PDB file of C-alpha atoms in Angstrom:
ATOM      1  CA  MET A   1     100.451 100.134  54.957  1.00 49.00           C
ATOM      2  CA  SER A   2     103.988  99.075  54.253  1.00 58.00           C
ATOM      3  CA  ASN A   3     105.487 102.474  55.004  1.00 69.00           C
ATOM      4  CA  PRO A   4     105.476 103.287  58.737  1.00 62.00           C
ATOM      5  CA  ARG A   5     105.267 107.001  58.001  1.00 71.00           C
ATOM      6  CA  SER A   6     102.100 106.521  55.982  1.00 79.00           C
ATOM      7  CA  ALA A   7     100.600 104.562  58.906  1.00 79.00           C
ATOM      8  CA  TRP A   8     101.327 107.446  61.242  1.00 82.00           C
ATOM      9  CA  PHE A   9     100.119 110.028  58.754  1.00 86.00           C
ATOM     10  CA  ILE A  10      96.817 108.241  58.134  1.00 87.00           C
ATOM     11  CA  TYR A  11      96.224 107.672  61.839  1.00 88.00           C
ATOM     12  CA  ILE A  12      96.920 111.293  62.791  1.00 90.00           C
ATOM     13  CA  VAL A  13      94.821 112.737  59.956  1.00 93.00           C
ATOM     14  CA  LEU A  14      91.862 110.500  60.775  1.00 93.00           C
ATOM     15  CA  ARG A  15      92.070 111.310  64.498  1.00 94.00           C
ATOM     16  CA  LEU A  16      92.068 115.041  63.706  1.00 96.00           C
ATOM     17  CA  LEU A  17      89.202 114.589  61.261  1.00 96.00           C
ATOM     18  CA  PHE A  18      87.189 112.693  63.882  1.00 96.00           C
ATOM     19  CA  PHE A  19      87.565 115.710  66.189  1.00 97.00           C
ATOM     20  CA  VAL A  20      87.282 118.626  63.750  1.00 97.00           C
ATOM     21  CA  ALA A  21      84.193 117.431  61.852  1.00 97.00           C
ATOM     22  CA  PRO A  22      81.936 117.120  64.941  1.00 97.00           C
ATOM     23  CA  PHE A  23      83.379 120.327  66.377  1.00 98.00           C
ATOM     24  CA  VAL A  24      82.505 122.311  63.235  1.00 97.00           C
ATOM     25  CA  VAL A  25      79.003 120.797  63.065  1.00 97.00           C
ATOM     26  CA  LEU A  26      78.345 121.600  66.734  1.00 97.00           C
ATOM     27  CA  MET A  27      79.638 125.164  66.307  1.00 97.00           C
ATOM     28  CA  LEU A  28      77.380 125.680  63.268  1.00 97.00           C
ATOM     29  CA  LEU A  29      74.445 124.535  65.412  1.00 96.00           C
ATOM     30  CA  GLY A  30      75.215 127.380  67.825  1.00 95.00           C
ATOM     31  CA  ILE A  31      76.458 125.357  70.801  1.00 94.00           C
ATOM     32  CA  TRP A  32      78.951 127.077  73.111  1.00 96.00           C
ATOM     33  CA  PRO A  33      82.571 126.584  71.983  1.00 96.00           C
ATOM     34  CA  TRP A  34      83.756 124.845  75.157  1.00 97.00           C
ATOM     35  CA  LEU A  35      80.789 122.473  75.124  1.00 97.00           C
ATOM     36  CA  SER A  36      81.332 121.828  71.412  1.00 97.00           C
ATOM     37  CA  ALA A  37      84.973 120.971  72.131  1.00 97.00           C
ATOM     38  CA  VAL A  38      84.033 118.525  74.914  1.00 97.00           C
ATOM     39  CA  PHE A  39      81.411 116.776  72.798  1.00 97.00           C
ATOM     40  CA  ALA A  40      83.698 116.715  69.765  1.00 97.00           C
ATOM     41  CA  ALA A  41      86.465 115.152  71.861  1.00 97.00           C
ATOM     42  CA  LEU A  42      84.116 112.459  73.163  1.00 97.00           C
ATOM     43  CA  ILE A  43      82.802 111.756  69.669  1.00 97.00           C
ATOM     44  CA  GLY A  44      86.343 111.692  68.257  1.00 96.00           C
ATOM     45  CA  VAL A  45      87.603 109.228  70.869  1.00 95.00           C
ATOM     46  CA  SER A  46      84.584 106.987  70.332  1.00 95.00           C
ATOM     47  CA  LEU A  47      84.996 106.963  66.571  1.00 94.00           C
ATOM     48  CA  SER A  48      88.736 106.346  66.898  1.00 93.00           C
ATOM     49  CA  ILE A  49      88.195 103.334  69.117  1.00 93.00           C
ATOM     50  CA  ILE A  50      85.598 101.895  66.758  1.00 93.00           C
ATOM     51  CA  PHE A  51      87.118 102.619  63.348  1.00 92.00           C
ATOM     52  CA  LEU A  52      90.877 103.070  63.776  1.00 91.00           C
ATOM     53  CA  ALA A  53      91.957  99.696  65.163  1.00 91.00           C
ATOM     54  CA  LYS A  54      94.020  98.754  62.079  1.00 89.00           C
ATOM     55  CA  PRO A  55      95.801 102.117  61.657  1.00 88.00           C
ATOM     56  CA  ARG A  56      96.481 102.184  65.411  1.00 89.00           C
ATOM     57  CA  ALA A  57      97.963  98.668  65.244  1.00 90.00           C
ATOM     58  CA  ALA A  58     100.125  99.667  62.269  1.00 88.00           C
ATOM     59  CA  ALA A  59     101.346 102.785  64.092  1.00 86.00           C
ATOM     60  CA  SER A  60     102.057 100.715  67.182  1.00 86.00           C
ATOM     61  CA  GLU A  61     104.008  98.186  65.145  1.00 87.00           C
ATOM     62  CA  SER A  62     106.061 100.962  63.591  1.00 83.00           C
ATOM     63  CA  ILE A  63     106.940 102.228  67.091  1.00 82.00           C
ATOM     64  CA  TYR A  64     108.068  98.731  68.086  1.00 82.00           C
ATOM     65  CA  ASP A  65     110.155  98.366  64.930  1.00 81.00           C
ATOM     66  CA  TRP A  66     111.718 101.789  65.448  1.00 79.00           C
ATOM     67  CA  ARG A  67     112.609 101.028  69.090  1.00 78.00           C
ATOM     68  CA  ASN A  68     114.268  97.732  68.140  1.00 77.00           C
ATOM     69  CA  ARG A  69     115.995  98.859  64.945  1.00 77.00           C
ATOM     70  CA  GLU A  70     119.528  98.741  66.372  1.00 78.00           C
ATOM     71  CA  ARG A  71     119.317  95.414  68.210  1.00 74.00           C
ATOM     72  CA  THR A  72     121.440  92.627  66.816  1.00 77.00           C
ATOM     73  CA  ALA A  73     120.889  88.902  67.234  1.00 77.00           C
ATOM     74  CA  ASP A  74     123.653  88.921  69.855  1.00 80.00           C
ATOM     75  CA  ASP A  75     121.824  91.604  71.849  1.00 77.00           C
ATOM     76  CA  ILE A  76     118.622  89.571  71.795  1.00 77.00           C
ATOM     77  CA  VAL A  77     120.387  86.387  73.001  1.00 83.00           C
ATOM     78  CA  GLU A  78     122.171  88.361  75.729  1.00 82.00           C
ATOM     79  CA  ASP A  79     118.937  89.974  76.940  1.00 78.00           C
ATOM     80  CA  ASP A  80     117.183  86.603  77.038  1.00 81.00           C
ATOM     81  CA  ALA A  81     120.062  85.124  79.068  1.00 85.00           C
ATOM     82  CA  LEU A  82     119.904  87.991  81.561  1.00 84.00           C
ATOM     83  CA  ASP A  83     116.122  87.697  81.848  1.00 82.00           C
ATOM     84  CA  GLY A  84     116.393  83.952  82.450  1.00 81.00           C
ATOM     85  CA  ALA A  85     118.983  84.236  85.238  1.00 74.00           C
ATOM     86  CA  GLU A  86     117.578  83.701  88.714  1.00 57.00           C
ATOM     87  CA  ASP A  87     117.728  86.550  91.200  1.00 58.00           C
ATOM     88  CA  PRO A  88     119.739  85.437  94.283  1.00 53.00           C
ATOM     89  CA  ALA A  89     118.154  88.103  96.517  1.00 57.00           C
ATOM     90  CA  PRO A  90     114.870  86.251  97.284  1.00 55.00           C
ATOM     91  CA  ALA A  91     116.794  83.169  98.457  1.00 52.00           C
ATOM     92  CA  ALA A  92     118.919  85.289 100.812  1.00 52.00           C
ATOM     93  CA  GLU A  93     115.833  86.995 102.254  1.00 56.00           C
ATOM     94  CA  ALA A  94     114.093  83.659 102.900  1.00 53.00           C
ATOM     95  CA  ALA A  95     116.961  82.228 104.988  1.00 53.00           C
ATOM     96  CA  PRO A  96     116.375  84.259 108.213  1.00 55.00           C
ATOM     97  CA  ALA A  97     112.671  83.460 108.180  1.00 52.00           C
ATOM     98  CA  GLU A  98     113.415  79.729 108.425  1.00 52.00           C
ATOM     99  CA  ALA A  99     114.874  79.995 111.952  1.00 50.00           C
ATOM    100  CA  SER A 100     112.018  79.452 114.420  1.00 51.00           C
ATOM    101  CA  ASP A 101     113.915  78.440 117.565  1.00 54.00           C
ATOM    102  CA  GLY A 102     114.023  81.956 119.030  1.00 51.00           C
ATOM    103  CA  SER A 103     117.381  82.744 117.497  1.00 52.00           C
ATOM    104  CA  GLU A 104     116.082  85.769 115.587  1.00 52.00           C
ATOM    105  CA  VAL A 105     117.746  89.082 116.139  1.00 55.00           C
ATOM    106  CA  GLY A 106     116.558  90.777 119.327  1.00 53.00           C
ATOM    107  CA  ILE A 107     115.296  87.637 121.078  1.00 54.00           C
ATOM    108  CA  ASP A 108     117.424  85.940 123.699  1.00 52.00           C
ATOM    109  CA  SER A 109     117.132  82.163 123.324  1.00 51.00           C
ATOM    110  CA  ASP A 110     117.078  81.732 127.139  1.00 55.00           C
ATOM    111  CA  THR A 111     113.991  83.952 127.525  1.00 54.00           C
ATOM    112  CA  ALA A 112     112.198  83.177 124.250  1.00 55.00           C
ATOM    113  CA  GLY A 113     108.530  82.544 124.921  1.00 56.00           C
ATOM    114  CA  ASP A 114     108.736  83.373 128.674  1.00 55.00           C
ATOM    115  CA  PRO A 115     106.976  86.705 129.381  1.00 54.00           C
ATOM    116  CA  ASP A 116     108.059  86.721 133.045  1.00 54.00           C
ATOM    117  CA  ALA A 117     111.728  86.392 132.151  1.00 52.00           C
ATOM    118  CA  ALA A 118     111.596  89.392 129.824  1.00 53.00           C
ATOM    119  CA  GLY A 119     111.166  91.807 132.749  1.00 54.00           C
ATOM    120  CA  ASP A 120     107.889  93.341 131.548  1.00 52.00           C
ATOM    121  CA  PRO A 121     106.334  95.154 134.561  1.00 54.00           C
ATOM    122  CA  ASP A 122     102.815  94.826 133.151  1.00 55.00           C
ATOM    123  CA  VAL A 123     102.929  91.033 133.163  1.00 52.00           C
ATOM    124  CA  ALA A 124     101.502  89.324 136.244  1.00 55.00           C
ATOM    125  CA  GLY A 125     103.988  87.100 137.995  1.00 55.00           C
ATOM    126  CA  ASP A 126     106.913  89.459 137.554  1.00 55.00           C
ATOM    127  CA  PRO A 127     109.213  89.072 140.598  1.00 57.00           C
ATOM    128  CA  ALA A 128     109.330  92.856 141.045  1.00 57.00           C
ATOM    129  CA  ASP A 129     105.530  92.930 141.505  1.00 54.00           C
ATOM    130  CA  ALA A 130     105.644  90.468 144.405  1.00 56.00           C
ATOM    131  CA  ASN A 131     107.545  92.889 146.678  1.00 61.00           C
ATOM    132  CA  ASP A 132     105.636  96.009 145.562  1.00 57.00           C
ATOM    133  CA  PRO A 133     102.298  96.331 147.426  1.00 60.00           C
ATOM    134  CA  ALA A 134     101.452  99.844 146.180  1.00 63.00           C
ATOM    135  CA  PRO A 135     100.733 100.447 142.470  1.00 62.00           C
ATOM    136  CA  GLN A 136     102.610 103.194 140.659  1.00 66.00           C
ATOM    137  CA  ASP A 137     101.249 105.796 138.284  1.00 66.00           C
ATOM    138  CA  GLU A 138     102.836 106.705 134.932  1.00 69.00           C
ATOM    139  CA  GLN A 139     105.465 108.998 136.508  1.00 73.00           C
ATOM    140  CA  GLY A 140     106.652 106.345 138.941  1.00 67.00           C
ATOM    141  CA  THR A 141     105.198 107.854 142.143  1.00 67.00           C
ATOM    142  CA  ARG A 142     103.358 105.669 144.645  1.00 65.00           C
ATOM    143  CA  ALA A 143      99.623 106.074 144.885  1.00 58.00           C
TER     144      ALA A 143
END
């Protein structure tokens, strides 16, 4: 199939034939039209997968050729150069993750790793808890 249009024409005609022939046979047998259409579609897809590999490949190749018909050798070299260039974004994102000394954003290096120094009232050993004999409820009133 040297002509891409003939590849498309043959593929489309055979796909339609693989649907219409079973549909007509099922309708002549007296099966409901919607059920005939469903079975004919399933039969048509199955036959297309089995028997139309070469026409489908030829049609696919004609699509590829059509999509790349205006590309010059310079365009191809330029696209390959752009695809081969490294993306600097992953290297920039990896840099903050390397710091493990508590210097990340939001962590004070003086209190890193010390739960008592953070001022969390739920942590035992908080200096505020030592002077507070009565527990407080959620609204801050003494029990």
